Amino acid sequence: MRMYDLIRKKRDGGILSRDEIAYMVKEYTRGDIPDYQMSAMMMAIYFKGMDREETLSLTMEMAKSGEMLDLSLIKGTKVDKHSTGGVGDKTSLALAPMVAACGVPVAKMSGRGLGHTGGTIDKLESIPGFSTALETEQFISQVNEIGIAIMGQTKELAPADKKLYALRDVTATVDNLSLIASSIMSKKLASGADAIILDVKTGSGAFMKKEEDAFALAREMVRIGRGAGRYTAAVISDMDQPLGYAIGNALEVKEAIDTLQGKGPDDFVELCLTLGAEMVMAGGKARTTEEARALLHKKIEDGSALNKLAEFVKAQGGDENYIYEPDRFSIAPLKKEVRAKESGWLSHIDCEEAGLCSLILGGGRENKESVIDLGVGLVLAKKKGDQVEEGDVLATLYGRDEEKLSEAAAKYEAACHVGAESVIRLPFIKGMIRE
Ligand code: URA
């Protein structure tokens, strides 16, 4: 087989066979196909697309390019959740203990933040002592013992995707549906869970800005998951404004704790219940959505979800006192408020810009080597659709440097729009794909 022939075939609109895709992924991962040939292939795929069979083959071959985690030693149906990323997305921090408290084992691999979105691993590291550097055996035995473990993604997980994603990033070939779906799903399949629940975001802070694109991506990923023999479902949720009120690592952990204490923001609680219900049903602990939501509610009300978070934090070396006394979190000492310049209704918050404010304050990575400040960020006071009076606080920013605070405050002010008309609040959950 020659890569040249495969590129020509795809360029001319041909369909690549499983063997051809396997050859291409294997040889590229090994370094025997050069970047320039793979770039040409990615561009050919970008223009000519891939059918379902090709997309599934690409996903499976990328998943198999490294270690396929074997979680069979964990009892019960292991359920994983994946978000396509957004601003203020602290969902795993509340959702994982909620679901684990219902008796569904949560064995999760998470990533770090890059750009305007944050990562679960960074957020968890704002709890002193907490570590996600677990060995696989430790990860498995912790899930068997307490029903929950979160570890950082290993280097061996889908190395073909790692290499391909870096290449796509610099060759303008990221935004192709088959390539995005196969990239995300290859990592999920390699992580070993029996069931995968996807949270596909749409709106100004999401990867998929348009709702129809988010639905198409969700459908494609569910199809791949099912094709690979894993139960897969997707929720399409709003990311046209930050999720909840807090943006920034420690601030988000505090908001997740508030949520497990029954004091969570409406949109965030709704997301946790919607995704949680899918996970609890996939794990066989409820038959209907209503039953699953009631169970999840109960685990918040009786404190067992919060206790599960504390147990999980302790098991991974963290100080569980922070969970019961969240005022211990070290938040940056300087504060700056952004106030409304006029009265009306908050009609728009550019979500990506709001995420960038946290980045300016030092809470996000500009590149992989950046060291981040876990105590900075912002807490919104108003959300889209809220009525505001001139002078009302829109958000409070927390930082360590006056200059950066002023820069971020100006950015946040520009990200908000107050209009004279009241705003129709659109549903937060846009839809669900189960098959
Ligand atoms: N996230 C991924 O992991 N892969 C993509 O291709 C896009 C977003």
Coordinates of C-alpha atoms and ligand atoms in Angstrom, one line a residue:
M1 CA 0.0 0.0 0.0
R2 CA 1.2 3.5 -0.8
M3 CA 0.1 6.7 1.0
Y4 CA 0.3 8.5 -2.4
D5 CA -2.5 6.2 -3.8
L6 CA -4.7 6.7 -0.8
I7 CA -4.4 10.5 -1.0
R8 CA -5.3 10.4 -4.7
K9 CA -8.3 8.1 -4.0
K10 CA -9.7 10.4 -1.4
R11 CA -8.9 13.5 -3.4
D12 CA -11.1 12.0 -6.2
G13 CA -13.9 11.3 -3.8
G14 CA -13.2 7.6 -3.3
I15 CA -14.1 5.6 -0.1
L16 CA -11.2 4.3 1.9
S17 CA -11.4 0.7 3.2
R18 CA -10.8 -0.3 6.8
D19 CA -7.4 -1.8 5.8
E20 CA -6.4 1.4 4.1
I21 CA -7.4 3.5 7.1
A22 CA -5.6 1.0 9.4
Y23 CA -2.4 1.3 7.3
M24 CA -2.5 5.1 7.2
V25 CA -3.1 5.5 11.0
K26 CA -0.5 2.8 12.0
E27 CA 2.3 4.1 9.7
Y28 CA 1.6 7.8 10.6
T29 CA 1.7 7.1 14.3
R30 CA 5.0 5.2 13.9
G31 CA 6.5 8.1 11.9
D32 CA 6.7 6.3 8.6
I33 CA 4.2 8.5 6.8
P34 CA 5.4 12.1 6.9
D35 CA 3.3 15.1 8.1
Y36 CA 3.1 16.6 4.5
Q37 CA 1.4 13.5 3.2
M38 CA -1.0 13.3 6.2
S39 CA -1.7 17.0 5.8
A40 CA -2.7 16.4 2.2
M41 CA -5.0 13.5 3.3
M42 CA -6.6 15.6 6.0
M43 CA -7.3 18.3 3.4
A44 CA -8.8 15.8 1.0
I45 CA -11.0 14.5 3.8
Y46 CA -12.0 18.0 4.7
F47 CA -13.2 18.6 1.1
K48 CA -14.6 15.2 0.2
G49 CA -15.8 14.0 3.6
M50 CA -16.0 10.5 5.0
D51 CA -19.0 8.2 5.1
R52 CA -20.1 6.4 8.3
E53 CA -18.1 3.3 7.7
E54 CA -14.9 5.3 7.1
T55 CA -15.5 7.5 10.1
L56 CA -16.0 4.5 12.4
S57 CA -12.9 2.8 11.0
L58 CA -10.8 6.0 11.6
T59 CA -12.1 6.2 15.1
M60 CA -11.4 2.5 15.9
E61 CA -7.9 2.7 14.4
M62 CA -7.0 5.8 16.4
A63 CA -8.4 4.3 19.6
K64 CA -6.3 1.2 19.0
S65 CA -3.2 3.2 18.3
G66 CA -2.2 3.1 22.0
E67 CA -3.3 1.6 25.2
M68 CA -7.0 0.5 25.4
L69 CA -7.9 0.7 29.0
D70 CA -9.4 -2.5 30.3
L71 CA -11.9 -1.7 33.0
S72 CA -13.4 -5.2 33.2
L73 CA -12.1 -5.6 36.7
I74 CA -14.5 -2.9 37.8
K75 CA -17.9 -4.3 38.9
G76 CA -21.0 -2.9 37.2
T77 CA -21.6 -0.8 34.2
K78 CA -18.9 1.9 34.0
V79 CA -20.3 5.2 32.8
D80 CA -18.2 8.1 31.4
K81 CA -19.2 11.6 30.5
H82 CA -17.6 13.9 28.0
S83 CA -18.2 17.6 27.3
T84 CA -17.1 19.3 24.1
G85 CA -15.9 22.2 26.4
G86 CA -17.1 25.5 27.5
V87 CA -16.8 28.4 29.9
G88 CA -17.5 27.8 33.6
D89 CA -18.0 24.1 32.8
K90 CA -17.5 22.5 36.2
T91 CA -20.0 19.8 35.5
S92 CA -17.8 16.7 36.3
L93 CA -17.1 18.1 39.8
A94 CA -20.7 17.9 40.8
L95 CA -22.0 15.3 38.4
A96 CA -19.5 12.5 39.1
P97 CA -20.1 12.3 42.8
M98 CA -23.9 12.7 42.3
V99 CA -23.9 9.7 39.9
A100 CA -21.5 7.7 42.1
A101 CA -23.7 8.3 45.1
C102 CA -26.5 6.6 43.1
G103 CA -24.4 3.4 42.9
V104 CA -23.1 3.9 39.3
P105 CA -19.3 3.5 39.1
V106 CA -17.7 6.6 37.6
A107 CA -14.2 5.9 36.1
K108 CA -13.2 9.1 34.3
M109 CA -10.2 10.4 32.5
S110 CA -10.1 14.1 32.2
G111 CA -8.0 16.8 30.6
R112 CA -6.4 20.1 31.4
G113 CA -7.7 23.4 30.1
L114 CA -6.4 25.1 27.0
G115 CA -7.4 28.5 25.6
H116 CA -10.7 30.0 26.8
T117 CA -12.0 26.8 28.4
G118 CA -10.9 25.2 31.6
G119 CA -10.2 21.6 32.4
T120 CA -11.4 19.4 35.2
I121 CA -7.9 18.4 36.3
D122 CA -6.9 22.0 36.9
K123 CA -10.0 22.6 38.8
L124 CA -9.5 19.6 41.1
E125 CA -5.9 20.7 41.7
S126 CA -7.1 23.8 43.5
I127 CA -7.9 21.4 46.4
P128 CA -4.6 21.2 48.3
G129 CA -2.9 17.7 48.0
F130 CA -5.3 16.5 45.3
S131 CA -3.6 14.3 42.6
T132 CA -4.9 12.9 39.4
A133 CA -1.6 11.0 38.6
L134 CA -3.0 7.6 39.3
E135 CA -1.7 4.3 38.1
T136 CA -4.3 2.2 36.2
E137 CA -4.4 -0.4 39.0
Q138 CA -4.9 2.3 41.6
F139 CA -7.6 3.9 39.5
I140 CA -9.5 0.5 39.1
S141 CA -9.3 -0.4 42.8
Q142 CA -10.5 3.1 43.9
V143 CA -13.6 2.8 41.7
N144 CA -14.2 -0.7 43.2
E145 CA -13.8 0.7 46.7
I146 CA -15.6 4.0 46.6
G147 CA -17.3 4.1 43.2
I148 CA -15.4 7.0 41.7
A149 CA -12.0 8.0 40.4
I150 CA -10.7 10.7 38.0
M151 CA -7.3 10.5 36.5
G152 CA -5.4 12.6 34.0
Q153 CA -5.2 11.3 30.4
T154 CA -2.2 9.1 29.9
K155 CA 0.3 9.7 27.1
E156 CA -0.5 6.3 25.8
L157 CA -4.2 7.1 25.1
A158 CA -4.9 7.3 21.4
P159 CA -1.5 8.7 20.4
A160 CA -2.6 8.8 16.7
D161 CA -5.2 11.4 17.6
K162 CA -2.7 13.4 19.6
K163 CA -0.4 13.6 16.5
L164 CA -3.3 14.1 14.1
Y165 CA -5.0 16.8 16.1
A166 CA -1.7 18.8 16.4
L167 CA -1.4 18.5 12.6
R168 CA -5.0 19.5 11.9
D169 CA -4.6 22.5 14.2
V170 CA -1.9 24.0 12.0
T171 CA -3.4 23.0 8.6
A172 CA -6.9 24.4 8.9
T173 CA -8.5 21.0 9.0
V174 CA -10.0 20.9 12.5
D175 CA -13.5 21.8 11.7
N176 CA -14.7 18.7 9.8
L177 CA -17.5 16.7 11.4
S178 CA -16.0 13.3 10.8
L179 CA -12.6 14.3 12.0
I180 CA -13.9 16.0 15.2
A181 CA -16.2 13.1 16.0
S182 CA -13.5 10.5 15.4
S183 CA -11.0 12.5 17.4
I184 CA -13.2 12.8 20.5
M185 CA -14.6 9.3 20.3
S186 CA -11.3 7.6 19.8
K187 CA -10.2 8.9 23.2
K188 CA -13.5 7.9 24.8
L189 CA -13.4 4.4 23.4
A190 CA -9.8 3.9 24.5
S191 CA -10.7 5.1 28.1
G192 CA -12.7 1.8 28.5
A193 CA -16.1 2.8 29.8
D194 CA -19.2 0.7 28.9
A195 CA -21.4 3.7 28.4
I196 CA -20.6 7.2 27.2
I197 CA -22.8 10.2 27.8
L198 CA -21.8 13.2 25.7
D199 CA -22.5 16.9 26.5
V200 CA -22.3 18.7 23.2
K201 CA -22.3 22.5 23.7
T202 CA -23.6 25.1 21.3
G203 CA -23.4 28.9 21.3
S204 CA -20.8 31.7 21.5
G205 CA -18.6 29.9 24.0
A206 CA -18.7 26.5 22.3
F207 CA -16.7 24.8 19.6
M208 CA -19.9 24.4 17.6
K209 CA -21.4 27.9 17.5
K210 CA -24.5 26.8 15.5
E211 CA -27.1 24.6 17.0
E212 CA -27.5 22.5 13.8
D213 CA -23.8 21.8 13.8
A214 CA -23.9 20.7 17.4
F215 CA -26.8 18.3 16.6
A216 CA -24.9 16.9 13.6
L217 CA -21.8 16.3 15.8
A218 CA -23.9 14.7 18.5
R219 CA -25.5 12.4 16.0
E220 CA -22.2 11.4 14.5
M221 CA -20.6 10.6 17.8
V222 CA -23.6 8.6 19.1
R223 CA -23.5 6.6 15.8
I224 CA -19.8 5.9 16.3
G225 CA -20.2 4.9 19.9
R226 CA -23.1 2.5 19.1
G227 CA -21.1 1.2 16.1
A228 CA -18.3 0.4 18.5
G229 CA -20.6 -1.5 20.7
R230 CA -20.9 1.0 23.6
Y231 CA -24.1 2.5 24.8
T232 CA -23.8 6.2 23.8
A233 CA -26.2 9.1 24.2
A234 CA -25.8 12.9 23.8
V235 CA -27.3 16.0 25.3
I236 CA -27.1 19.2 23.4
S237 CA -26.8 22.1 25.9
D238 CA -26.4 25.9 25.8
M239 CA -23.0 27.6 25.9
D240 CA -24.1 31.0 24.7
Q241 CA -23.3 32.3 28.1
P242 CA -21.1 30.9 30.9
L243 CA -22.5 27.9 32.8
G244 CA -23.6 28.9 36.3
Y245 CA -22.0 32.1 37.7
A246 CA -18.4 31.1 38.5
I247 CA -15.5 31.1 36.0
G248 CA -12.0 30.2 37.3
N249 CA -10.6 27.1 38.9
A250 CA -11.1 27.4 42.7
L251 CA -14.2 29.6 42.1
E252 CA -15.8 26.8 40.1
V253 CA -15.0 24.1 42.6
K254 CA -16.8 26.3 45.2
E255 CA -19.8 26.5 42.9
A256 CA -19.9 22.8 42.4
I257 CA -19.8 22.3 46.2
D258 CA -22.7 24.8 46.6
T259 CA -24.6 22.7 44.1
L260 CA -24.0 19.5 46.1
Q261 CA -25.3 21.5 49.1
G262 CA -28.5 22.2 47.2
K263 CA -27.6 25.8 46.4
G264 CA -26.6 25.5 42.8
P265 CA -27.5 27.9 39.9
D266 CA -30.6 26.8 37.9
D267 CA -28.8 26.1 34.5
F268 CA -26.0 24.1 36.2
V269 CA -28.4 22.1 38.3
E270 CA -30.5 21.3 35.2
L271 CA -27.5 20.2 33.3
C272 CA -26.3 17.9 36.1
L273 CA -29.8 16.4 36.5
T274 CA -30.2 15.9 32.7
L275 CA -26.7 14.3 32.2
G276 CA -27.0 12.5 35.5
A277 CA -30.3 10.9 34.6
E278 CA -28.8 9.5 31.4
M279 CA -25.8 8.1 33.3
V280 CA -27.9 6.6 36.1
M281 CA -30.2 4.9 33.5
A282 CA -27.2 3.7 31.5
G283 CA -25.8 2.3 34.7
G284 CA -29.1 0.4 35.3
K285 CA -30.0 2.2 38.5
A286 CA -33.3 3.7 37.2
R287 CA -35.7 2.9 34.4
T288 CA -37.1 6.3 33.6
T289 CA -35.8 9.8 33.5
E290 CA -38.2 10.8 36.3
E291 CA -37.0 8.0 38.5
A292 CA -33.3 8.8 37.8
R293 CA -33.8 12.6 38.5
A294 CA -35.6 11.8 41.8
L295 CA -32.8 9.6 42.9
L296 CA -30.2 12.3 42.0
H297 CA -32.2 14.9 43.9
K298 CA -32.3 12.6 46.9
K299 CA -28.6 12.2 46.9
I300 CA -28.1 16.0 47.1
E301 CA -30.8 16.5 49.7
D302 CA -29.5 13.8 52.1
G303 CA -25.9 15.0 51.7
S304 CA -24.6 11.7 50.2
A305 CA -23.4 13.3 47.0
L306 CA -21.4 15.9 48.9
N307 CA -20.0 13.1 51.2
K308 CA -19.1 11.2 48.0
L309 CA -17.1 14.2 46.7
A310 CA -15.3 14.4 50.1
E311 CA -14.5 10.7 50.0
F312 CA -13.2 11.0 46.5
V313 CA -11.0 14.0 47.3
K314 CA -9.6 12.2 50.3
A315 CA -8.9 9.0 48.3
Q316 CA -6.8 11.0 45.8
G317 CA -4.8 12.8 48.5
G318 CA -6.8 16.0 48.7
D319 CA -7.8 17.8 51.9
E320 CA -11.5 16.9 52.3
N321 CA -12.0 19.7 54.9
Y322 CA -12.1 22.1 51.9
I323 CA -15.3 20.3 50.7
Y324 CA -17.1 21.0 54.0
E325 CA -15.6 24.4 54.5
P326 CA -15.2 26.0 51.1
D327 CA -14.2 29.3 52.5
R328 CA -10.8 27.7 52.9
F329 CA -10.2 28.0 49.1
S330 CA -7.6 30.7 48.4
I331 CA -9.2 33.2 46.1
A332 CA -7.1 36.1 44.7
P333 CA -7.2 39.1 47.0
L334 CA -7.8 42.0 44.6
K335 CA -11.4 42.6 43.4
K336 CA -12.9 44.7 40.6
E337 CA -16.6 45.1 39.8
V338 CA -18.0 45.6 36.3
R339 CA -21.2 47.7 36.5
A340 CA -24.0 48.3 34.0
K341 CA -23.7 51.6 32.2
E342 CA -27.4 51.7 31.5
S343 CA -30.7 50.2 32.6
G344 CA -32.5 47.5 30.7
W345 CA -32.2 43.8 30.1
L346 CA -28.9 41.9 29.7
S347 CA -29.4 40.6 26.2
H348 CA -26.0 39.1 25.4
I349 CA -22.8 37.9 27.1
D350 CA -20.1 36.8 24.6
C351 CA -19.2 33.6 26.3
E352 CA -15.8 33.1 24.7
E353 CA -14.8 36.7 25.7
A354 CA -15.9 36.0 29.3
G355 CA -13.7 32.9 29.3
L356 CA -10.8 35.0 28.0
C357 CA -11.2 37.4 31.0
S358 CA -10.2 34.5 33.3
L359 CA -7.3 33.8 31.0
I360 CA -6.1 37.5 31.2
L361 CA -6.3 37.2 35.0
G362 CA -4.0 34.2 34.9
G363 CA -6.5 31.4 35.2
G364 CA -6.0 29.8 31.8
R365 CA -3.3 28.5 29.6
E366 CA -1.9 30.4 26.6
N367 CA 0.1 27.3 25.7
K368 CA 0.7 23.8 27.2
E369 CA 3.7 25.0 29.3
S370 CA 1.8 27.9 31.0
V371 CA 1.6 27.9 34.8
I372 CA -1.9 28.8 35.8
D373 CA -3.2 30.8 38.9
L374 CA -6.0 28.6 40.4
G375 CA -7.3 31.5 42.6
V376 CA -8.3 34.0 39.9
G377 CA -11.5 34.4 37.9
L378 CA -14.8 36.0 37.9
V379 CA -18.3 35.6 39.4
L380 CA -21.2 36.8 37.3
A381 CA -24.0 38.7 39.1
K382 CA -26.4 38.8 36.2
K383 CA -27.2 36.3 33.5
K384 CA -28.8 36.7 30.1
G385 CA -32.4 37.8 30.4
D386 CA -31.9 39.5 33.8
Q387 CA -33.2 43.0 34.3
V388 CA -30.5 45.5 35.3
E389 CA -30.4 49.0 36.6
E390 CA -27.7 51.4 35.7
G391 CA -24.8 50.9 38.2
D392 CA -25.8 47.3 39.0
V393 CA -22.9 44.9 39.3
L394 CA -22.7 42.6 36.3
A395 CA -19.7 40.6 37.5
T396 CA -16.9 40.7 40.1
L397 CA -13.4 39.9 39.0
Y398 CA -10.7 38.4 41.3
G399 CA -7.0 38.9 40.5
R400 CA -3.6 39.7 41.8
D401 CA -2.6 42.5 39.4
E402 CA -4.4 45.8 39.0
E403 CA -3.4 46.2 35.4
K404 CA -4.7 42.8 34.4
L405 CA -7.9 43.4 36.4
S406 CA -8.6 46.6 34.4
E407 CA -7.9 44.8 31.1
A408 CA -10.2 41.9 32.0
A409 CA -12.9 44.3 33.3
A410 CA -12.9 46.3 30.0
K411 CA -13.2 43.0 28.1
Y412 CA -16.1 41.8 30.2
E413 CA -17.9 45.1 29.8
A414 CA -17.5 44.9 26.1
A415 CA -18.7 41.2 26.1
C416 CA -22.1 42.3 27.7
H417 CA -24.9 44.0 26.0
V418 CA -27.8 45.7 27.8
G419 CA -30.8 46.3 25.6
A420 CA -34.0 48.2 26.1
E421 CA -36.2 45.2 25.4
S422 CA -36.9 42.2 27.7
V423 CA -35.3 39.0 26.4
I424 CA -36.9 35.7 25.7
R425 CA -35.0 33.0 27.6
L426 CA -34.5 30.0 25.3
P427 CA -34.4 26.5 26.7
F428 CA -31.1 25.6 28.2
I429 CA -31.2 21.9 27.1
K430 CA -31.5 22.0 23.3
G431 CA -32.1 18.3 22.7
M432 CA -31.1 14.8 23.2
I433 CA -29.8 12.1 20.9
R434 CA -30.2 8.5 22.0
E435 CA -29.9 6.7 18.7
Ligands
URA1 N1 -11.7 18.1 20.6 C1 -11.1 17.0 20.2 O1 -10.7 16.2 21.1 N2 -10.8 16.8 18.9 C2 -11.3 17.6 17.9 O2 -11.1 17.3 16.8 C3 -12.0 18.8 18.3 C4 -12.2 19.0 19.6

